Amino acid sequence: TLRAEHHTDAGQAIQVRQGDLTRETVDAVVNAANAHLAHGGGVAAAIVRAGGQAIQDESDRWVAENGPVPTGQVAVTGAGALPARHVIHAVGPIWEGGDADEDTLLHSAVWQSLLKAHALRLASIALPAISSGIFGFPKARCAAILIGTALEFCERNPDSPLRQIRFVLRDAESVSLFEAQLRRQG
Ligand code: AR6
């Protein structure tokens, strides 16, 4: 369900939706991954459950060939049986209290995800509340950074092929926090 939407002057849409990320029909879904792309829990496990073991297998090959994904960076795999075509695995920071560059690293994880979609010439992307589950990043702060990064990306890339950025949140608290940030910053 669509809960809030903002259109930029250039006609790009930023949306806040409540639902299950794995069911989104978009060109790419972003996974809240760890450096080893070991999709054991949270939204990562849900993506493998819904998309199939092929996503974990391809992730394992990616790490075998390239090494672990640095925090704030991304890796791309196929999406198996998901409605999406690609999974962009973004590694957000583990919350360590706020003095370990967590804000910058979370901004980077989102920025690199959007930049990857742009480089692949994708039109739509769906992202979860990266780092705010198992990694412990405060939910309100996560919402402010994710919405701010999407707005900044659209402002700086008005002609990007990427036209729709969806934040897909499962819990009601995250939905209201993202909604509030989109109204405040949008
Ligand atoms: N759809 C949308 N959001 C979801 C879904 C879903 N199906 N499932 C969970 N969420 P988390 P992290 C929300 O823990 O904090 C994994 O083990 C969840 O409620 O998935 O970045 C990885 O392999 C929360 O708001 O990601 C890493 O080791 C948000 O997604 C580690 O967890 C992110 O929670 C990454 O932790």
PDB file of C-alpha atoms and ligand atoms in Angstrom:
ATOM      1  CA  THR A   1       0.000   0.000   0.000  1.00  0.00           C
ATOM      2  CA  LEU A   2       1.181   3.471  -0.952  1.00  0.00           C
ATOM      3  CA  ARG A   3       1.399   5.700   2.127  1.00  0.00           C
ATOM      4  CA  ALA A   4       3.155   8.821   0.844  1.00  0.00           C
ATOM      5  CA  GLU A   5       4.561  10.115  -2.424  1.00  0.00           C
ATOM      6  CA  HIS A   6       6.682  13.059  -3.517  1.00  0.00           C
ATOM      7  CA  HIS A   7       7.310  14.171  -7.086  1.00  0.00           C
ATOM      8  CA  THR A   8      10.429  16.158  -7.860  1.00  0.00           C
ATOM      9  CA  ASP A   9      10.347  19.053 -10.327  1.00  0.00           C
ATOM     10  CA  ALA A  10      11.914  16.723 -12.896  1.00  0.00           C
ATOM     11  CA  GLY A  11       9.084  14.210 -12.394  1.00  0.00           C
ATOM     12  CA  GLN A  12      10.907  11.573 -10.362  1.00  0.00           C
ATOM     13  CA  ALA A  13       8.776   9.831  -7.733  1.00  0.00           C
ATOM     14  CA  ILE A  14       9.808   8.951  -4.196  1.00  0.00           C
ATOM     15  CA  GLN A  15       7.327   6.690  -2.421  1.00  0.00           C
ATOM     16  CA  VAL A  16       6.783   5.266   1.038  1.00  0.00           C
ATOM     17  CA  ARG A  17       4.949   1.948   1.035  1.00  0.00           C
ATOM     18  CA  GLN A  18       3.967  -0.553   3.693  1.00  0.00           C
ATOM     19  CA  GLY A  19       4.493  -4.172   2.683  1.00  0.00           C
ATOM     20  CA  ASP A  20       6.864  -7.003   1.878  1.00  0.00           C
ATOM     21  CA  LEU A  21       9.882  -5.921  -0.180  1.00  0.00           C
ATOM     22  CA  THR A  22      10.164  -9.355  -1.808  1.00  0.00           C
ATOM     23  CA  ARG A  23       6.796  -8.852  -3.551  1.00  0.00           C
ATOM     24  CA  GLU A  24       7.622  -5.534  -5.202  1.00  0.00           C
ATOM     25  CA  THR A  25       7.429  -5.379  -8.990  1.00  0.00           C
ATOM     26  CA  VAL A  26      10.387  -3.124  -9.727  1.00  0.00           C
ATOM     27  CA  ASP A  27      13.563  -3.413 -11.775  1.00  0.00           C
ATOM     28  CA  ALA A  28      15.698  -3.895  -8.660  1.00  0.00           C
ATOM     29  CA  VAL A  29      15.168  -4.550  -4.976  1.00  0.00           C
ATOM     30  CA  VAL A  30      17.873  -3.552  -2.534  1.00  0.00           C
ATOM     31  CA  ASN A  31      18.901  -6.085   0.087  1.00  0.00           C
ATOM     32  CA  ALA A  32      20.087  -5.101   3.583  1.00  0.00           C
ATOM     33  CA  ALA A  33      23.149  -7.357   3.389  1.00  0.00           C
ATOM     34  CA  ASN A  34      26.303  -8.080   5.365  1.00  0.00           C
ATOM     35  CA  ALA A  35      29.849  -8.007   3.972  1.00  0.00           C
ATOM     36  CA  HIS A  36      29.878 -11.744   3.283  1.00  0.00           C
ATOM     37  CA  LEU A  37      26.502 -11.722   1.560  1.00  0.00           C
ATOM     38  CA  ALA A  38      25.492 -14.481   3.994  1.00  0.00           C
ATOM     39  CA  HIS A  39      21.755 -13.916   3.888  1.00  0.00           C
ATOM     40  CA  GLY A  40      20.911 -15.488   7.249  1.00  0.00           C
ATOM     41  CA  GLY A  41      18.212 -13.269   8.751  1.00  0.00           C
ATOM     42  CA  GLY A  42      15.937 -10.274   8.321  1.00  0.00           C
ATOM     43  CA  VAL A  43      15.011  -9.022   4.868  1.00  0.00           C
ATOM     44  CA  ALA A  44      18.058 -10.838   3.388  1.00  0.00           C
ATOM     45  CA  ALA A  45      16.732 -14.252   4.420  1.00  0.00           C
ATOM     46  CA  ALA A  46      13.267 -13.275   3.163  1.00  0.00           C
ATOM     47  CA  ILE A  47      14.765 -12.418  -0.254  1.00  0.00           C
ATOM     48  CA  VAL A  48      16.452 -15.834  -0.535  1.00  0.00           C
ATOM     49  CA  ARG A  49      13.330 -17.606   0.743  1.00  0.00           C
ATOM     50  CA  ALA A  50      11.152 -15.895  -1.876  1.00  0.00           C
ATOM     51  CA  GLY A  51      13.669 -15.703  -4.736  1.00  0.00           C
ATOM     52  CA  GLY A  52      15.357 -19.068  -4.297  1.00  0.00           C
ATOM     53  CA  GLN A  53      18.762 -20.502  -3.380  1.00  0.00           C
ATOM     54  CA  ALA A  54      20.174 -19.230  -6.695  1.00  0.00           C
ATOM     55  CA  ILE A  55      20.452 -15.778  -5.097  1.00  0.00           C
ATOM     56  CA  GLN A  56      22.582 -17.153  -2.228  1.00  0.00           C
ATOM     57  CA  ASP A  57      24.669 -19.245  -4.650  1.00  0.00           C
ATOM     58  CA  GLU A  58      25.356 -16.257  -6.893  1.00  0.00           C
ATOM     59  CA  SER A  59      26.169 -14.173  -3.797  1.00  0.00           C
ATOM     60  CA  ASP A  60      28.677 -16.807  -2.654  1.00  0.00           C
ATOM     61  CA  ARG A  61      30.358 -16.763  -6.067  1.00  0.00           C
ATOM     62  CA  TRP A  62      30.491 -12.959  -5.970  1.00  0.00           C
ATOM     63  CA  VAL A  63      32.313 -13.004  -2.616  1.00  0.00           C
ATOM     64  CA  ALA A  64      34.629 -15.829  -3.718  1.00  0.00           C
ATOM     65  CA  GLU A  65      35.661 -13.773  -6.745  1.00  0.00           C
ATOM     66  CA  ASN A  66      35.712 -10.249  -5.279  1.00  0.00           C
ATOM     67  CA  GLY A  67      36.110 -10.658  -1.533  1.00  0.00           C
ATOM     68  CA  PRO A  68      33.769  -9.211   1.086  1.00  0.00           C
ATOM     69  CA  VAL A  69      31.698  -6.135   0.207  1.00  0.00           C
ATOM     70  CA  PRO A  70      33.001  -3.097   2.141  1.00  0.00           C
ATOM     71  CA  THR A  71      30.515  -1.306   4.383  1.00  0.00           C
ATOM     72  CA  GLY A  72      28.746   1.406   2.395  1.00  0.00           C
ATOM     73  CA  GLN A  73      29.220  -0.456  -0.905  1.00  0.00           C
ATOM     74  CA  VAL A  74      27.046  -2.762  -3.042  1.00  0.00           C
ATOM     75  CA  ALA A  75      27.120  -5.967  -5.105  1.00  0.00           C
ATOM     76  CA  VAL A  76      24.580  -7.000  -7.747  1.00  0.00           C
ATOM     77  CA  THR A  77      23.076 -10.443  -8.428  1.00  0.00           C
ATOM     78  CA  GLY A  78      20.077 -11.757 -10.309  1.00  0.00           C
ATOM     79  CA  ALA A  79      16.739 -11.953  -8.521  1.00  0.00           C
ATOM     80  CA  GLY A  80      15.768 -15.603  -9.093  1.00  0.00           C
ATOM     81  CA  ALA A  81      12.011 -16.064  -8.767  1.00  0.00           C
ATOM     82  CA  LEU A  82      11.342 -12.566  -7.415  1.00  0.00           C
ATOM     83  CA  PRO A  83       9.226 -10.201  -9.519  1.00  0.00           C
ATOM     84  CA  ALA A  84      12.272  -7.894  -9.604  1.00  0.00           C
ATOM     85  CA  ARG A  85      15.067  -8.453 -12.150  1.00  0.00           C
ATOM     86  CA  HIS A  86      18.086  -7.609 -10.004  1.00  0.00           C
ATOM     87  CA  VAL A  87      19.049  -7.632  -6.345  1.00  0.00           C
ATOM     88  CA  ILE A  88      21.394  -4.852  -5.278  1.00  0.00           C
ATOM     89  CA  HIS A  89      22.999  -6.056  -2.055  1.00  0.00           C
ATOM     90  CA  ALA A  90      23.865  -2.984   0.022  1.00  0.00           C
ATOM     91  CA  VAL A  91      26.005  -3.304   3.126  1.00  0.00           C
ATOM     92  CA  GLY A  92      24.911  -0.791   5.735  1.00  0.00           C
ATOM     93  CA  PRO A  93      26.817  -0.088   8.950  1.00  0.00           C
ATOM     94  CA  ILE A  94      26.303  -1.863  12.254  1.00  0.00           C
ATOM     95  CA  TRP A  95      25.226   0.779  14.801  1.00  0.00           C
ATOM     96  CA  GLU A  96      28.033   1.287  17.309  1.00  0.00           C
ATOM     97  CA  GLY A  97      26.672   4.325  19.148  1.00  0.00           C
ATOM     98  CA  GLY A  98      27.117   7.022  16.506  1.00  0.00           C
ATOM     99  CA  ASP A  99      30.837   7.799  16.623  1.00  0.00           C
ATOM    100  CA  ALA A 100      31.948   5.275  14.007  1.00  0.00           C
ATOM    101  CA  ASP A 101      30.878   7.181  10.875  1.00  0.00           C
ATOM    102  CA  GLU A 102      27.583   5.284  10.801  1.00  0.00           C
ATOM    103  CA  ASP A 103      25.602   8.153   9.192  1.00  0.00           C
ATOM    104  CA  THR A 104      28.095   8.571   6.347  1.00  0.00           C
ATOM    105  CA  LEU A 105      28.274   4.819   5.762  1.00  0.00           C
ATOM    106  CA  LEU A 106      24.485   4.484   5.642  1.00  0.00           C
ATOM    107  CA  HIS A 107      24.261   7.429   3.233  1.00  0.00           C
ATOM    108  CA  SER A 108      26.880   5.710   1.083  1.00  0.00           C
ATOM    109  CA  ALA A 109      25.040   2.358   1.058  1.00  0.00           C
ATOM    110  CA  VAL A 110      21.912   4.097  -0.257  1.00  0.00           C
ATOM    111  CA  TRP A 111      23.792   6.395  -2.663  1.00  0.00           C
ATOM    112  CA  GLN A 112      25.725   3.475  -4.175  1.00  0.00           C
ATOM    113  CA  SER A 113      22.479   1.490  -4.568  1.00  0.00           C
ATOM    114  CA  LEU A 114      20.835   4.343  -6.481  1.00  0.00           C
ATOM    115  CA  LEU A 115      23.979   4.957  -8.521  1.00  0.00           C
ATOM    116  CA  LYS A 116      24.137   1.260  -9.479  1.00  0.00           C
ATOM    117  CA  ALA A 117      20.501   1.318 -10.618  1.00  0.00           C
ATOM    118  CA  HIS A 118      21.253   4.479 -12.608  1.00  0.00           C
ATOM    119  CA  ALA A 119      24.338   2.871 -14.231  1.00  0.00           C
ATOM    120  CA  LEU A 120      22.298  -0.217 -15.168  1.00  0.00           C
ATOM    121  CA  ARG A 121      19.704   2.175 -16.666  1.00  0.00           C
ATOM    122  CA  LEU A 122      16.924   0.832 -14.437  1.00  0.00           C
ATOM    123  CA  ALA A 123      13.711   2.831 -14.030  1.00  0.00           C
ATOM    124  CA  SER A 124      12.502   1.660 -10.607  1.00  0.00           C
ATOM    125  CA  ILE A 125      14.003   0.483  -7.340  1.00  0.00           C
ATOM    126  CA  ALA A 126      12.624  -0.612  -3.956  1.00  0.00           C
ATOM    127  CA  LEU A 127      14.633  -0.302  -0.736  1.00  0.00           C
ATOM    128  CA  PRO A 128      14.108  -1.510   2.846  1.00  0.00           C
ATOM    129  CA  ALA A 129      15.090   0.376   6.012  1.00  0.00           C
ATOM    130  CA  ILE A 130      18.763  -0.657   5.684  1.00  0.00           C
ATOM    131  CA  SER A 131      20.676  -1.191   8.969  1.00  0.00           C
ATOM    132  CA  SER A 132      17.638  -0.486  11.180  1.00  0.00           C
ATOM    133  CA  GLY A 133      16.859  -4.128  12.037  1.00  0.00           C
ATOM    134  CA  ILE A 134      19.528  -6.612  13.121  1.00  0.00           C
ATOM    135  CA  PHE A 135      22.268  -3.948  12.642  1.00  0.00           C
ATOM    136  CA  GLY A 136      20.590  -1.731  15.274  1.00  0.00           C
ATOM    137  CA  PHE A 137      20.661   1.672  13.534  1.00  0.00           C
ATOM    138  CA  PRO A 138      18.070   3.974  15.200  1.00  0.00           C
ATOM    139  CA  LYS A 139      14.894   3.871  13.085  1.00  0.00           C
ATOM    140  CA  ALA A 140      14.155   7.623  13.014  1.00  0.00           C
ATOM    141  CA  ARG A 141      17.723   8.451  12.066  1.00  0.00           C
ATOM    142  CA  CYS A 142      17.655   5.781   9.355  1.00  0.00           C
ATOM    143  CA  ALA A 143      14.450   7.267   7.909  1.00  0.00           C
ATOM    144  CA  ALA A 144      15.966  10.780   7.809  1.00  0.00           C
ATOM    145  CA  ILE A 145      19.115   9.570   6.035  1.00  0.00           C
ATOM    146  CA  LEU A 146      17.370   7.308   3.516  1.00  0.00           C
ATOM    147  CA  ILE A 147      14.774   9.911   2.487  1.00  0.00           C
ATOM    148  CA  GLY A 148      17.426  12.651   2.380  1.00  0.00           C
ATOM    149  CA  THR A 149      19.716  10.555   0.201  1.00  0.00           C
ATOM    150  CA  ALA A 150      16.926   9.755  -2.278  1.00  0.00           C
ATOM    151  CA  LEU A 151      15.970  13.442  -2.563  1.00  0.00           C
ATOM    152  CA  GLU A 152      19.615  14.413  -3.008  1.00  0.00           C
ATOM    153  CA  PHE A 153      20.074  11.772  -5.708  1.00  0.00           C
ATOM    154  CA  CYS A 154      17.039  13.006  -7.660  1.00  0.00           C
ATOM    155  CA  GLU A 155      18.111  16.619  -7.307  1.00  0.00           C
ATOM    156  CA  ARG A 156      21.584  15.852  -8.620  1.00  0.00           C
ATOM    157  CA  ASN A 157      20.439  13.450 -11.364  1.00  0.00           C
ATOM    158  CA  PRO A 158      17.211  14.914 -12.794  1.00  0.00           C
ATOM    159  CA  ASP A 159      17.727  13.183 -16.144  1.00  0.00           C
ATOM    160  CA  SER A 160      18.538   9.768 -14.677  1.00  0.00           C
ATOM    161  CA  PRO A 161      16.801   6.723 -16.155  1.00  0.00           C
ATOM    162  CA  LEU A 162      15.845   6.000 -12.532  1.00  0.00           C
ATOM    163  CA  ARG A 163      12.356   7.515 -12.187  1.00  0.00           C
ATOM    164  CA  GLN A 164      10.869   5.762  -9.163  1.00  0.00           C
ATOM    165  CA  ILE A 165      12.402   5.161  -5.750  1.00  0.00           C
ATOM    166  CA  ARG A 166      10.222   3.187  -3.314  1.00  0.00           C
ATOM    167  CA  PHE A 167      10.876   2.669   0.359  1.00  0.00           C
ATOM    168  CA  VAL A 168       9.083  -0.505   1.423  1.00  0.00           C
ATOM    169  CA  LEU A 169       8.655  -0.873   5.161  1.00  0.00           C
ATOM    170  CA  ARG A 170       7.172  -3.770   7.024  1.00  0.00           C
ATOM    171  CA  ASP A 171       6.475  -2.350  10.471  1.00  0.00           C
ATOM    172  CA  ALA A 172       4.029   0.476  11.166  1.00  0.00           C
ATOM    173  CA  GLU A 173       6.606   2.477  13.142  1.00  0.00           C
ATOM    174  CA  SER A 174       9.016   2.625  10.205  1.00  0.00           C
ATOM    175  CA  VAL A 175       6.182   3.540   7.853  1.00  0.00           C
ATOM    176  CA  SER A 176       5.231   6.587   9.952  1.00  0.00           C
ATOM    177  CA  LEU A 177       8.856   7.646  10.397  1.00  0.00           C
ATOM    178  CA  PHE A 178       9.534   7.487   6.641  1.00  0.00           C
ATOM    179  CA  GLU A 179       6.225   9.233   5.889  1.00  0.00           C
ATOM    180  CA  ALA A 180       7.106  12.043   8.304  1.00  0.00           C
ATOM    181  CA  GLN A 181      10.560  12.482   6.768  1.00  0.00           C
ATOM    182  CA  LEU A 182       9.187  12.582   3.219  1.00  0.00           C
ATOM    183  CA  ARG A 183       6.721  15.316   4.264  1.00  0.00           C
ATOM    184  CA  ARG A 184       9.431  17.254   6.113  1.00  0.00           C
ATOM    185  CA  GLN A 185      12.224  17.042   3.523  1.00  0.00           C
ATOM    186  CA  GLY A 186      10.241  16.602   0.286  1.00  0.00           C
TER     187      GLY A 186
HETATM  188  N1  AR6 B   1      10.104  -6.460   3.642  1.00  0.00           N
HETATM  189  C1  AR6 B   1      10.396  -5.213   4.064  1.00  0.00           C
HETATM  190  N2  AR6 B   1      11.116  -4.964   5.166  1.00  0.00           N
HETATM  191  C2  AR6 B   1      11.545  -6.020   5.882  1.00  0.00           C
HETATM  192  C3  AR6 B   1      11.283  -7.358   5.515  1.00  0.00           C
HETATM  193  C4  AR6 B   1      10.523  -7.554   4.333  1.00  0.00           C
HETATM  194  N3  AR6 B   1      10.229  -8.774   3.880  1.00  0.00           N
HETATM  195  N4  AR6 B   1      11.863  -8.180   6.418  1.00  0.00           N
HETATM  196  C5  AR6 B   1      12.463  -7.386   7.335  1.00  0.00           C
HETATM  197  N5  AR6 B   1      12.270  -6.088   7.024  1.00  0.00           N
HETATM  198  P1  AR6 B   1      17.347  -6.263   8.640  1.00  0.00           P
HETATM  199  P2  AR6 B   1      19.937  -4.840   8.800  1.00  0.00           P
HETATM  200  C6  AR6 B   1      12.746  -4.873   7.710  1.00  0.00           C
HETATM  201  O1  AR6 B   1      17.593  -6.868   9.962  1.00  0.00           O
HETATM  202  O2  AR6 B   1      19.528  -4.152  10.057  1.00  0.00           O
HETATM  203  C7  AR6 B   1      20.709 -10.002   7.945  1.00  0.00           C
HETATM  204  O3  AR6 B   1      21.021 -11.139   8.694  1.00  0.00           O
HETATM  205  C8  AR6 B   1      13.107  -4.955   9.163  1.00  0.00           C
HETATM  206  O4  AR6 B   1      11.931  -4.884   9.954  1.00  0.00           O
HETATM  207  O5  AR6 B   1      16.815  -7.118   7.554  1.00  0.00           O
HETATM  208  O6  AR6 B   1      20.597  -4.037   7.743  1.00  0.00           O
HETATM  209  C9  AR6 B   1      21.773  -9.677   6.919  1.00  0.00           C
HETATM  210  O7  AR6 B   1      22.314 -10.843   6.348  1.00  0.00           O
HETATM  211  C10 AR6 B   1      13.963  -3.714   9.325  1.00  0.00           C
HETATM  212  O8  AR6 B   1      13.133  -2.559   9.472  1.00  0.00           O
HETATM  213  O9  AR6 B   1      18.699  -5.552   8.044  1.00  0.00           O
HETATM  214  C11 AR6 B   1      22.767  -8.907   7.747  1.00  0.00           C
HETATM  215  O10 AR6 B   1      23.628  -9.761   8.474  1.00  0.00           O
HETATM  216  C12 AR6 B   1      14.674  -3.602   7.969  1.00  0.00           C
HETATM  217  O11 AR6 B   1      13.975  -4.497   7.105  1.00  0.00           O
HETATM  218  C13 AR6 B   1      21.897  -8.134   8.724  1.00  0.00           C
HETATM  219  O12 AR6 B   1      20.699  -8.871   8.824  1.00  0.00           O
HETATM  220  C14 AR6 B   1      16.144  -3.991   7.984  1.00  0.00           C
HETATM  221  O13 AR6 B   1      16.347  -5.044   8.892  1.00  0.00           O
HETATM  222  C15 AR6 B   1      21.565  -6.746   8.218  1.00  0.00           C
HETATM  223  O14 AR6 B   1      20.855  -6.041   9.211  1.00  0.00           O
END
